[in-house]
PDB file of C-alpha atoms in Angstrom:
ATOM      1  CA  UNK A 233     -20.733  -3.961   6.806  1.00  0.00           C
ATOM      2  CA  UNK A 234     -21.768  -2.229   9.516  1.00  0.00           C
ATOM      3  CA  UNK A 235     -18.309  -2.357  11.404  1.00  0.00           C
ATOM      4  CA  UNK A 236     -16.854  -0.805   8.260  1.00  0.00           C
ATOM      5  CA  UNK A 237     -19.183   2.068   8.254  1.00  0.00           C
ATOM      6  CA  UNK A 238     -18.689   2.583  11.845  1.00  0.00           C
ATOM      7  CA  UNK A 239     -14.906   2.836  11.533  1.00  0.00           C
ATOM      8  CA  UNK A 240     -15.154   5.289   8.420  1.00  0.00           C
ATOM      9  CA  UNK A 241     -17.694   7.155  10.331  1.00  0.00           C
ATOM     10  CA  UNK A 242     -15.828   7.029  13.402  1.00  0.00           C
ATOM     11  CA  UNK A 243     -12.618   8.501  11.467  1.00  0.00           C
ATOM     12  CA  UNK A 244     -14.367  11.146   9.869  1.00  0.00           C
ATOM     13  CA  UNK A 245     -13.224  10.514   6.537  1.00  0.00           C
ATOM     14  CA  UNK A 246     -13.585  13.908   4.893  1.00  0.00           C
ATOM     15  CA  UNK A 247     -14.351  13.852   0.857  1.00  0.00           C
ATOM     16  CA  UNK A 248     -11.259  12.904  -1.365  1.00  0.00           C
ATOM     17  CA  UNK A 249      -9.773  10.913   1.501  1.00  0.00           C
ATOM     18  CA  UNK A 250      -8.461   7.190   0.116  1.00  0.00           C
ATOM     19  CA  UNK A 251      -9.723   3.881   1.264  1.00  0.00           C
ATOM     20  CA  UNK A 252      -7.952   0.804   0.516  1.00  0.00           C
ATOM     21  CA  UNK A 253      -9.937  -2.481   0.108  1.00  0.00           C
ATOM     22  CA  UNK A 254      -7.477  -5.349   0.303  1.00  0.00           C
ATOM     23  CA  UNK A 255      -7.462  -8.689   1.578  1.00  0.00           C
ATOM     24  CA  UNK A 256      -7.440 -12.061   0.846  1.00  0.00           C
ATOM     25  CA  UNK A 257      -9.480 -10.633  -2.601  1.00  0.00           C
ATOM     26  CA  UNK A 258     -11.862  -7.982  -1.417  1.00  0.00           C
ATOM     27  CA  UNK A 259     -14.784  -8.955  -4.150  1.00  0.00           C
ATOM     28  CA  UNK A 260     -15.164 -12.431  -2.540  1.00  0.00           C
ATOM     29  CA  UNK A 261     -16.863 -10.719   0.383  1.00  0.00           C
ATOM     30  CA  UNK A 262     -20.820 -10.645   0.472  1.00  0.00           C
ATOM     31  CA  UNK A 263     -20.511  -6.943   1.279  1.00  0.00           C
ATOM     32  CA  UNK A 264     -18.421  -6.136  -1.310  1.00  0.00           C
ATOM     33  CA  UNK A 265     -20.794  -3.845  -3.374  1.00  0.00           C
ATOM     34  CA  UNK A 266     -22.130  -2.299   0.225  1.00  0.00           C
ATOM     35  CA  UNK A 267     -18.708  -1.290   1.083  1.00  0.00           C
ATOM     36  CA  UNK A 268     -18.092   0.298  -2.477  1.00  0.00           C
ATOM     37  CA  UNK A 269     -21.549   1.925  -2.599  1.00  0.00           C
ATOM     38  CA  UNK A 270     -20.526   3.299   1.023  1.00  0.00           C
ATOM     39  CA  UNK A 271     -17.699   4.597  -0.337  1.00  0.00           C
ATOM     40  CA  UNK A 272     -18.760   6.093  -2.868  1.00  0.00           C
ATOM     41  CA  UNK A 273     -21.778   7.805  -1.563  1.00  0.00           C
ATOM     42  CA  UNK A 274     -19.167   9.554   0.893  1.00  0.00           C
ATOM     43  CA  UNK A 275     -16.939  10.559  -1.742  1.00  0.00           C
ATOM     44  CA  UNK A 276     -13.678   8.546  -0.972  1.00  0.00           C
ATOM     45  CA  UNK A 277     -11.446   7.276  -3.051  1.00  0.00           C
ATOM     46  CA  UNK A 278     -11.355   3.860  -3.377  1.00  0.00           C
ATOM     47  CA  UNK A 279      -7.885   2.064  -3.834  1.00  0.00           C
ATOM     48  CA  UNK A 280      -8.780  -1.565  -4.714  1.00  0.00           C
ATOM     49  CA  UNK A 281      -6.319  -4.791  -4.670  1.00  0.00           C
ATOM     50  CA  UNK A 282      -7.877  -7.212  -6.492  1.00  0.00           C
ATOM     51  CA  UNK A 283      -7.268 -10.308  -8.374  1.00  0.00           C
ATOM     52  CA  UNK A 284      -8.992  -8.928 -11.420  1.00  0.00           C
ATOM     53  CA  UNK A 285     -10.965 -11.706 -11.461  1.00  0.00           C
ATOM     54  CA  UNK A 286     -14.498 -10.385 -10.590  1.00  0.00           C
ATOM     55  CA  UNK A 287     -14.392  -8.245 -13.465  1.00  0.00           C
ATOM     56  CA  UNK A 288     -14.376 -10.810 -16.553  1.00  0.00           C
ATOM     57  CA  UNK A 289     -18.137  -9.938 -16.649  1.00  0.00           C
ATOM     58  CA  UNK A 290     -17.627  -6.424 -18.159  1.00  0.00           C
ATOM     59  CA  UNK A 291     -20.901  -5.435 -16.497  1.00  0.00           C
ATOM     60  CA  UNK A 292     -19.618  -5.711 -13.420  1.00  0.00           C
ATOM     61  CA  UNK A 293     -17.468  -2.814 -14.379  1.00  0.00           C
ATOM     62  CA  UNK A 294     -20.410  -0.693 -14.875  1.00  0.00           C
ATOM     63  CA  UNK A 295     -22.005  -1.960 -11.473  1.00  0.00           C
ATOM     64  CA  UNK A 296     -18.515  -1.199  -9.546  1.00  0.00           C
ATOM     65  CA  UNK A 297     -17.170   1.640 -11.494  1.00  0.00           C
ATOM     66  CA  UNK A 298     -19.985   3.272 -12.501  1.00  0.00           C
ATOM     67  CA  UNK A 299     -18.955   6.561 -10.467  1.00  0.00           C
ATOM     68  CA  UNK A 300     -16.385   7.493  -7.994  1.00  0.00           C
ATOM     69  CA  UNK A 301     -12.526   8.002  -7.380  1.00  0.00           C
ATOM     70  CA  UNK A 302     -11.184   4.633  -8.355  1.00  0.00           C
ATOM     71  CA  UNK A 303      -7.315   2.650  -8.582  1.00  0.00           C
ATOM     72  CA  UNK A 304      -7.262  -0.905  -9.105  1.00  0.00           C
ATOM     73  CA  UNK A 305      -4.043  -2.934  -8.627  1.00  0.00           C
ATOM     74  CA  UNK A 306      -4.127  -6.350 -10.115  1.00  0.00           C
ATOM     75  CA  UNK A 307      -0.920  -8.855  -9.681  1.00  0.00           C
ATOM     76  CA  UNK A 308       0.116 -11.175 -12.085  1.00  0.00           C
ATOM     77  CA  UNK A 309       2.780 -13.670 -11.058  1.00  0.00           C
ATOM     78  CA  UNK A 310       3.726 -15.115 -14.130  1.00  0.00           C
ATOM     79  CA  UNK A 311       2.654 -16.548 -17.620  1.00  0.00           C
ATOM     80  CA  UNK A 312      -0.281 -18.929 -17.654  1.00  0.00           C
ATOM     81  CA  UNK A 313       0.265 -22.000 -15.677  1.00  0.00           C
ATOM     82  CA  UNK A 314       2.756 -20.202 -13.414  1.00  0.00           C
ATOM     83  CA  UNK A 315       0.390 -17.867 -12.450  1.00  0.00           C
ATOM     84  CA  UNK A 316      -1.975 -20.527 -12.205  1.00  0.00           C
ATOM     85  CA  UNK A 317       0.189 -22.523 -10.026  1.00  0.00           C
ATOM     86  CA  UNK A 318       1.345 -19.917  -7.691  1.00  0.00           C
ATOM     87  CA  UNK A 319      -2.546 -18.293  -7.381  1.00  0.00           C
ATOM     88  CA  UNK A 320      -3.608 -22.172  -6.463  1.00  0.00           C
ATOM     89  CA  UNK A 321      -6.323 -22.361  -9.476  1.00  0.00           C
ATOM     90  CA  UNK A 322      -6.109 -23.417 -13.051  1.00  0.00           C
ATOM     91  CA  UNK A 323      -7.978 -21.409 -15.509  1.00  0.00           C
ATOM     92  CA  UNK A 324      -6.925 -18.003 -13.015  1.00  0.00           C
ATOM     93  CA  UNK A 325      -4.996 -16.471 -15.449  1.00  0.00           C
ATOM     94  CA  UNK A 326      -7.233 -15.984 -18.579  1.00  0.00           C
ATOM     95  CA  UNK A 327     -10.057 -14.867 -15.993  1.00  0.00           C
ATOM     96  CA  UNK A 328      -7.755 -12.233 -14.755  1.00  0.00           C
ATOM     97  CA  UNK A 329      -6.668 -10.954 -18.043  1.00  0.00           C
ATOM     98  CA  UNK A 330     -10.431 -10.710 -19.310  1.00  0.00           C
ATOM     99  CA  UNK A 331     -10.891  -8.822 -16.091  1.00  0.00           C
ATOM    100  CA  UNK A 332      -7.373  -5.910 -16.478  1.00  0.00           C
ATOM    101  CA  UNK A 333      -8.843  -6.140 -20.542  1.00  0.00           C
ATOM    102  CA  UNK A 334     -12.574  -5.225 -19.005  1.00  0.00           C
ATOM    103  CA  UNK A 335     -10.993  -2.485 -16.762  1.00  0.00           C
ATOM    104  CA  UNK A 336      -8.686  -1.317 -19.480  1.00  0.00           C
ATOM    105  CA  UNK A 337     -11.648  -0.875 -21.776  1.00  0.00           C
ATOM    106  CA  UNK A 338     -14.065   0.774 -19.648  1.00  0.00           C
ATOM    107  CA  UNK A 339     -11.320   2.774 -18.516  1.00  0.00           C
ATOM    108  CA  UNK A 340      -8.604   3.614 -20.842  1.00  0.00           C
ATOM    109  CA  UNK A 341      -6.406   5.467 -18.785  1.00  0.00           C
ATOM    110  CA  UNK A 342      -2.875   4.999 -17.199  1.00  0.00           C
ATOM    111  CA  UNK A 343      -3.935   6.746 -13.802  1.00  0.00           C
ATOM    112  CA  UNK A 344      -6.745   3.979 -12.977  1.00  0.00           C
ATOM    113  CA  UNK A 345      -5.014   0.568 -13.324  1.00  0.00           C
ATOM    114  CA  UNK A 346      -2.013  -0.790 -11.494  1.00  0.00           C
ATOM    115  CA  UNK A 347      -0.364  -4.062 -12.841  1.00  0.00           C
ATOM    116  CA  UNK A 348       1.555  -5.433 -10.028  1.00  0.00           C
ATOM    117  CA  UNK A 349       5.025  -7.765 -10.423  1.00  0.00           C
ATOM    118  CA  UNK A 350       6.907  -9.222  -8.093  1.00  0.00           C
ATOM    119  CA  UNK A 351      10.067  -9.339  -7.627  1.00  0.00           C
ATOM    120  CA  UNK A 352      11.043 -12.914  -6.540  1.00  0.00           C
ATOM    121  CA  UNK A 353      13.699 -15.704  -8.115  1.00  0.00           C
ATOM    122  CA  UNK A 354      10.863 -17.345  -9.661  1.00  0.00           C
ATOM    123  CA  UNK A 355       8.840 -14.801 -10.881  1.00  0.00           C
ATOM    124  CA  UNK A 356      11.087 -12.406 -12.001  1.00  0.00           C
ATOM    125  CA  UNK A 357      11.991 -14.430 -14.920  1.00  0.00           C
ATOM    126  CA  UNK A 358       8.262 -13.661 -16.253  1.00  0.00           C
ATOM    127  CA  UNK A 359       8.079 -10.116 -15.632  1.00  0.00           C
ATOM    128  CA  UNK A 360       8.885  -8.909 -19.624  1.00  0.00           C
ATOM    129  CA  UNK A 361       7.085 -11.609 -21.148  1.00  0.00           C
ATOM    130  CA  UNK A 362       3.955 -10.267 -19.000  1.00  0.00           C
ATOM    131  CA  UNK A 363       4.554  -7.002 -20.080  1.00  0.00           C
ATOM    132  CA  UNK A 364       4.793  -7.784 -24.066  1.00  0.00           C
ATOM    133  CA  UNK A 365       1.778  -9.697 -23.634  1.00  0.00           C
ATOM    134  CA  UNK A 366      -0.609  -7.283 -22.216  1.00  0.00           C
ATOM    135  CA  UNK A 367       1.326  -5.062 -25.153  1.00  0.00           C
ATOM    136  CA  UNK A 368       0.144  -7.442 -27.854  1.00  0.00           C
ATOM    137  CA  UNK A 369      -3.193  -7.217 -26.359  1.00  0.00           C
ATOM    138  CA  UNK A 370      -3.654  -3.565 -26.723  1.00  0.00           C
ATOM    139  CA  UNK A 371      -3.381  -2.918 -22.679  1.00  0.00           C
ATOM    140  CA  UNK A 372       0.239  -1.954 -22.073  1.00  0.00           C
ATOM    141  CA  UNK A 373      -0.514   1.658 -22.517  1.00  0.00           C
ATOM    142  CA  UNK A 374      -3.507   1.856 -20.726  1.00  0.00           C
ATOM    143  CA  UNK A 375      -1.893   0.911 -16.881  1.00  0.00           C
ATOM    144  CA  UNK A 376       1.105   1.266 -15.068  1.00  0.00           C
ATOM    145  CA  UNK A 377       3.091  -1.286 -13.825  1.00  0.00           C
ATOM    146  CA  UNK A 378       5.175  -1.574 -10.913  1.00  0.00           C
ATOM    147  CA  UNK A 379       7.997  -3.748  -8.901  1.00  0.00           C
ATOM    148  CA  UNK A 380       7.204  -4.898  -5.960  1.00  0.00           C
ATOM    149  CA  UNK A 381       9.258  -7.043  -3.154  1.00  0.00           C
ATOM    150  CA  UNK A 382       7.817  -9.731  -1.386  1.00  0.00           C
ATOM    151  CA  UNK A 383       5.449  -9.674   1.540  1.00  0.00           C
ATOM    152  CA  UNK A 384       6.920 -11.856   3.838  1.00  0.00           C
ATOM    153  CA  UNK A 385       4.477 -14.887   4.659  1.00  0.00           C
ATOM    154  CA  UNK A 386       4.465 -18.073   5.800  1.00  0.00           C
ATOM    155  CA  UNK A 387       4.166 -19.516   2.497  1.00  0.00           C
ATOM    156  CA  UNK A 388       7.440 -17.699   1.195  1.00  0.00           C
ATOM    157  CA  UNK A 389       9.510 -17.978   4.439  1.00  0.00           C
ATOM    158  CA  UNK A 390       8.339 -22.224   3.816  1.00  0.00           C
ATOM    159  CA  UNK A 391       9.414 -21.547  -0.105  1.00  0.00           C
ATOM    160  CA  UNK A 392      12.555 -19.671   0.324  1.00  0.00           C
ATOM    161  CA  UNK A 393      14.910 -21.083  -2.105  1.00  0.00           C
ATOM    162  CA  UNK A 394      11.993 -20.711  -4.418  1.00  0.00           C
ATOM    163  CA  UNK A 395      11.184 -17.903  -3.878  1.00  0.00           C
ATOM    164  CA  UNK A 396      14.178 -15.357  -2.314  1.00  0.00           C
ATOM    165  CA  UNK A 397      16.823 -13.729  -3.536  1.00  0.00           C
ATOM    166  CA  UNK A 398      18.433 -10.382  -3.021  1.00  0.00           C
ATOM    167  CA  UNK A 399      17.168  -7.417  -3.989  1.00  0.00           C
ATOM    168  CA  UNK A 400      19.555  -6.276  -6.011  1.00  0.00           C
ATOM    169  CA  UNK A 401      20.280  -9.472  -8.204  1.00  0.00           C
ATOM    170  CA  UNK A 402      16.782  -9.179  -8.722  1.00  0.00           C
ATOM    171  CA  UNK A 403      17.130  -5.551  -9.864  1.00  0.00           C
ATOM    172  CA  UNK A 404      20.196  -6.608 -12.132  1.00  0.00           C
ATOM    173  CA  UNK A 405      17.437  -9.533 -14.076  1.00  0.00           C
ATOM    174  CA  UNK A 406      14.756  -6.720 -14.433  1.00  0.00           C
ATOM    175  CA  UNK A 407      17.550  -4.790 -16.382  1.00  0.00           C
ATOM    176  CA  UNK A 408      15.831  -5.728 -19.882  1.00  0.00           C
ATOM    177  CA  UNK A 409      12.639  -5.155 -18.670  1.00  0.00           C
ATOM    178  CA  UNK A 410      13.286  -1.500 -17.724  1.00  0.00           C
ATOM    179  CA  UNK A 411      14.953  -0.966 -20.821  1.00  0.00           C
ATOM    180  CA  UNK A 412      11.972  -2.243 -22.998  1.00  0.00           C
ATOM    181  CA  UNK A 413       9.705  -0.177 -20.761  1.00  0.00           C
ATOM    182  CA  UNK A 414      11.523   3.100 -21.416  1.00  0.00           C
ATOM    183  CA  UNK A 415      12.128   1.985 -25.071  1.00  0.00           C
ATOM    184  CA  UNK A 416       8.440   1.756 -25.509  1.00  0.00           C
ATOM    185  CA  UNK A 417       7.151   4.413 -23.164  1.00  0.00           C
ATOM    186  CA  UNK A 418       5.402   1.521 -20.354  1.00  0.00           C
ATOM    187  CA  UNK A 419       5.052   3.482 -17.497  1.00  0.00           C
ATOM    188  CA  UNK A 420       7.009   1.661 -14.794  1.00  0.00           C
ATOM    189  CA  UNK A 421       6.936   2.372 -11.096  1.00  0.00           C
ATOM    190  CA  UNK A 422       9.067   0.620  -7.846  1.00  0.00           C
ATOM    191  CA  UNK A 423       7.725   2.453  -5.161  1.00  0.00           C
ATOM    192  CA  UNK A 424       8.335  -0.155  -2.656  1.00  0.00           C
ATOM    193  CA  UNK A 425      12.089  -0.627  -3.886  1.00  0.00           C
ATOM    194  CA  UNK A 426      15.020   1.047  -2.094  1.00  0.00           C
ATOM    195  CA  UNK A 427      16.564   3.489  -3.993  1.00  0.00           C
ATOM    196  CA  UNK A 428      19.907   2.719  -3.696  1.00  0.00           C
ATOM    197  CA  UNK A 429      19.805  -0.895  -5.160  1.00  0.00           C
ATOM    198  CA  UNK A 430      17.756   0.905  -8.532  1.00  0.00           C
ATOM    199  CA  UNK A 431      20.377   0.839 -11.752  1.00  0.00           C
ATOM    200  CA  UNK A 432      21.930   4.092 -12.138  1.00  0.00           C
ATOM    201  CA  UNK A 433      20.673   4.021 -15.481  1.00  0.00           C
ATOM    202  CA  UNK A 434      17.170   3.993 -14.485  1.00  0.00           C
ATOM    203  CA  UNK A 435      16.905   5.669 -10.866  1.00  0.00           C
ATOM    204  CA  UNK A 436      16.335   9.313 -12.276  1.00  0.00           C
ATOM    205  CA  UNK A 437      13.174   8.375 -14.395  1.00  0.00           C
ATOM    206  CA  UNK A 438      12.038   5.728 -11.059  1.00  0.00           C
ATOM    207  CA  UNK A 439      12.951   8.233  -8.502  1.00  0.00           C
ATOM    208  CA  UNK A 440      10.274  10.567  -9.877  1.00  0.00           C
ATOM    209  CA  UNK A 441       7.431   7.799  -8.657  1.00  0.00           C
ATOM    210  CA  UNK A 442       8.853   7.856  -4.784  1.00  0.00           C
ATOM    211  CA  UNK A 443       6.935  10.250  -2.606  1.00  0.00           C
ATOM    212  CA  UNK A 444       7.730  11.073   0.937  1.00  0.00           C
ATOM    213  CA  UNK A 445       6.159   7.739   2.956  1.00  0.00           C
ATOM    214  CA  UNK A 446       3.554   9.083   5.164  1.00  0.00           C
ATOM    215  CA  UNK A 447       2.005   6.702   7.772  1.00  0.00           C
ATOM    216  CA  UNK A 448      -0.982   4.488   7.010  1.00  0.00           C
ATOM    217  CA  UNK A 449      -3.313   3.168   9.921  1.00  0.00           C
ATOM    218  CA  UNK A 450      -4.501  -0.799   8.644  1.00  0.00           C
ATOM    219  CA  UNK A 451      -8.090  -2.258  10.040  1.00  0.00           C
ATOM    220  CA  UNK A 452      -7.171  -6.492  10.123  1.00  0.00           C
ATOM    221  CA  UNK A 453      -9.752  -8.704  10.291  1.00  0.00           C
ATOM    222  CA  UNK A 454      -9.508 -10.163  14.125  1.00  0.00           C
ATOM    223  CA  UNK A 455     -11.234 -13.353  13.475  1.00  0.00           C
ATOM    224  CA  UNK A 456      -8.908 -14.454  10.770  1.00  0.00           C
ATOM    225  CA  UNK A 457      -6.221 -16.090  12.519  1.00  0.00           C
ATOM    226  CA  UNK A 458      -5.033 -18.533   9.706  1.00  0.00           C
ATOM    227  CA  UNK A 459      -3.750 -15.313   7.857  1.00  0.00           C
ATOM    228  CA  UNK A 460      -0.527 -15.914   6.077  1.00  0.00           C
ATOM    229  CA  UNK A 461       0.933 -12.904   6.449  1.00  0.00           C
ATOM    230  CA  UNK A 462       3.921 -13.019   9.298  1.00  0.00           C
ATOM    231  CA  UNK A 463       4.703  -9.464   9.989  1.00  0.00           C
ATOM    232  CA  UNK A 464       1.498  -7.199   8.835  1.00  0.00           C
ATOM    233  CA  UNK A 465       3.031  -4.719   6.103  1.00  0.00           C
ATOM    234  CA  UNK A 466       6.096  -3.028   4.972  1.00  0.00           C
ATOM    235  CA  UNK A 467       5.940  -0.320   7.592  1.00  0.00           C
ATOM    236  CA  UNK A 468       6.145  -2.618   9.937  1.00  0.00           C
ATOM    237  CA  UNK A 469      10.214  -2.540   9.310  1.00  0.00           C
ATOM    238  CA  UNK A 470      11.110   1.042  11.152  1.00  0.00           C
ATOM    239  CA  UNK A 471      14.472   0.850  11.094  1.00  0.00           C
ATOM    240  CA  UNK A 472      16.225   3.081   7.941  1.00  0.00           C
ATOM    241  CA  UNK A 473      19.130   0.868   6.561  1.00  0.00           C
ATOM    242  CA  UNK A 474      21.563   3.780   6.214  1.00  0.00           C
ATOM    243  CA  UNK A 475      21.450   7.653   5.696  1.00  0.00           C
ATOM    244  CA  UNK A 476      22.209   8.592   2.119  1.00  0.00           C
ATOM    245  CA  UNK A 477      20.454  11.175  -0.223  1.00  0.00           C
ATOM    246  CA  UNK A 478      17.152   9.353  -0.227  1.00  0.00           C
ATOM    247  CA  UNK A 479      16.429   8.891   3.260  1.00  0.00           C
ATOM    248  CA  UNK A 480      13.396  11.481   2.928  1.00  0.00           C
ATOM    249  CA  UNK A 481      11.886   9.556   0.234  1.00  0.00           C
ATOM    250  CA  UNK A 482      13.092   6.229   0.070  1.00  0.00           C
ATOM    251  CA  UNK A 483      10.429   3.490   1.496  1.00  0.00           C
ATOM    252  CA  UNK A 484      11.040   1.796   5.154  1.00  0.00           C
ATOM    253  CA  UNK A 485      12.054  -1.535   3.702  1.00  0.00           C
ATOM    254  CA  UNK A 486      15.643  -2.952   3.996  1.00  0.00           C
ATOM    255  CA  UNK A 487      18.069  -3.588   1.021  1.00  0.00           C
ATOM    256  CA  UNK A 488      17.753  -6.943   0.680  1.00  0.00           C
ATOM    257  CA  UNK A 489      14.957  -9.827   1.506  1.00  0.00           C
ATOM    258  CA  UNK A 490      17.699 -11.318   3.608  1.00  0.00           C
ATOM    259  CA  UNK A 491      17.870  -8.793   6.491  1.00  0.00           C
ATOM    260  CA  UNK A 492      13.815  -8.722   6.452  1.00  0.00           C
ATOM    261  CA  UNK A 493      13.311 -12.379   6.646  1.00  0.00           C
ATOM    262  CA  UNK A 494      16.411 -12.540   9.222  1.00  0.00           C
ATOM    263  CA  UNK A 495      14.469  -9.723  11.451  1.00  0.00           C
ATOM    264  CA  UNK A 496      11.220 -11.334  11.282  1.00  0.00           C
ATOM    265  CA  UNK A 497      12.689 -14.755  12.456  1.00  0.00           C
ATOM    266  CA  UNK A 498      13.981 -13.436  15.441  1.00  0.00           C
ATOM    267  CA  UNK A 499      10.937 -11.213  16.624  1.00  0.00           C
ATOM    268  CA  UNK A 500       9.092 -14.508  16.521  1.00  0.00           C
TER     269      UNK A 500
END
């Protein structure tokens, strides 16, 4: 805890400024509620990535949420026992939808909760079916959802065929889901999806959620060297795929999973 409050100290976080709590799942630490309270207490905003999880006790929504500048992004990876399968725990899923219902109750509001998809071969085939449910539940208008490539890992990179697939095939599957969003009025966001692989049909209601990418300083953990992560974030990929229209505001990620994964490989 004290490391923490030395770095935000150190940086002279000013009031407003955002703080994101990531991980592995940021509520498994012991310090958890410190670091929040910390936060808090200096007026930051706190952008959490959870796994929802914590939260099926709705008083822990109370204890967390109780006051300060929250957004919570929660990913679901598929339907029941694919979600179950690919978070490594049976039972995961129904504890992280009591947790986004919790949130969505104490809440109520669009600008606070995040649902995060992925787009991979496997789990794209879920995506809609995620989205109707959490629409049958009541939730669908109460969060945003968004479209997000893969993080390359060691665990993908090992699942590939499972797993990868170009971006824009992936796009061309996630054409039904985009139309029931807009049919329906689901907020839908693909922040971390280059613009020029977005349908045509879609890319001037999507190209209003892209923002020029500013640089982000991350704090890792030092001690944890069995993370799975092989190349640290997006940013780490600096090199613009081509000059069009949207270089200004069109994310530092290639066009495809393909030239990522292919870069990575031979860095290492």
């Amino acid at each position: 805890m004290k490391e923490f409050s030395d770095i935000v100290n150190e940086a002279q976080m000013k009031k407003g400024e955002k703080v994101i709590l990531n991980g592995g799942e940021p509520t498994c630490s012991s310090y958890f509620k410190e670091i929040v309270d910390f936060c808090k207490d200096k007026e930051l905003r706190i952008d959490l990535f959870t796994n929802g999880r914590y939260f099926k006790d709705f008083s822990r929504c109370e204890q967390i949420f109780n006051k300060g500048s929250f957004y919570i992004r929660i990913p679901l990876f598929g339907m029941k026992m694919v979600h179950d399968n690919l978070t490594g725990g049976k039972g995961n899923f129904k504890e992280t939808i009591s947790g986004i219902e919790n949130i969505s109750k104490y809440y109520g509001n669009k600008e606070t909760l995040e649902i995060k998809l992925l787009l991979s071969k496997e789990t794209v085939k879920h995506n809609l079916s995620i989205i109707k449910y959490l629409k049958s539940l009541g939730i669908a208008d109460n969060c945003t959802f968004s479209l997000n490539p893969l993080i390359v890992s060691k665990s993908v990179l090992k699942n590939h065929n499972l797993f990868c697939d170009d971006y824009s095939n992936l796009m061309q599957k996630s054409y039904s889901l985009l139309e029931y969003c807009k049919e329906y009025f689901i907020d839908i966001i693909t922040p971390l999806v280059p613009i020029c692989i977005l349908p045509e049909q879609f890319k001037n209601d999507l190209i209003k959620n892209y923002c020029c990418q500013s640089g982000q300083v991350f704090f890792n953990d030092k001690y944890n060297i069995d993370t799975d992560v092989v190349n640290n974030t997006f940013g780490s990929y600096e090199v613009r795929c081509m000059d069009c229209d949207y270089c200004d505001l069109c994310p530092k990620y290639p066009r495809t999973y393909l030239e990522y994964r292919n870069g990575v490989l031979e860095n290492e």
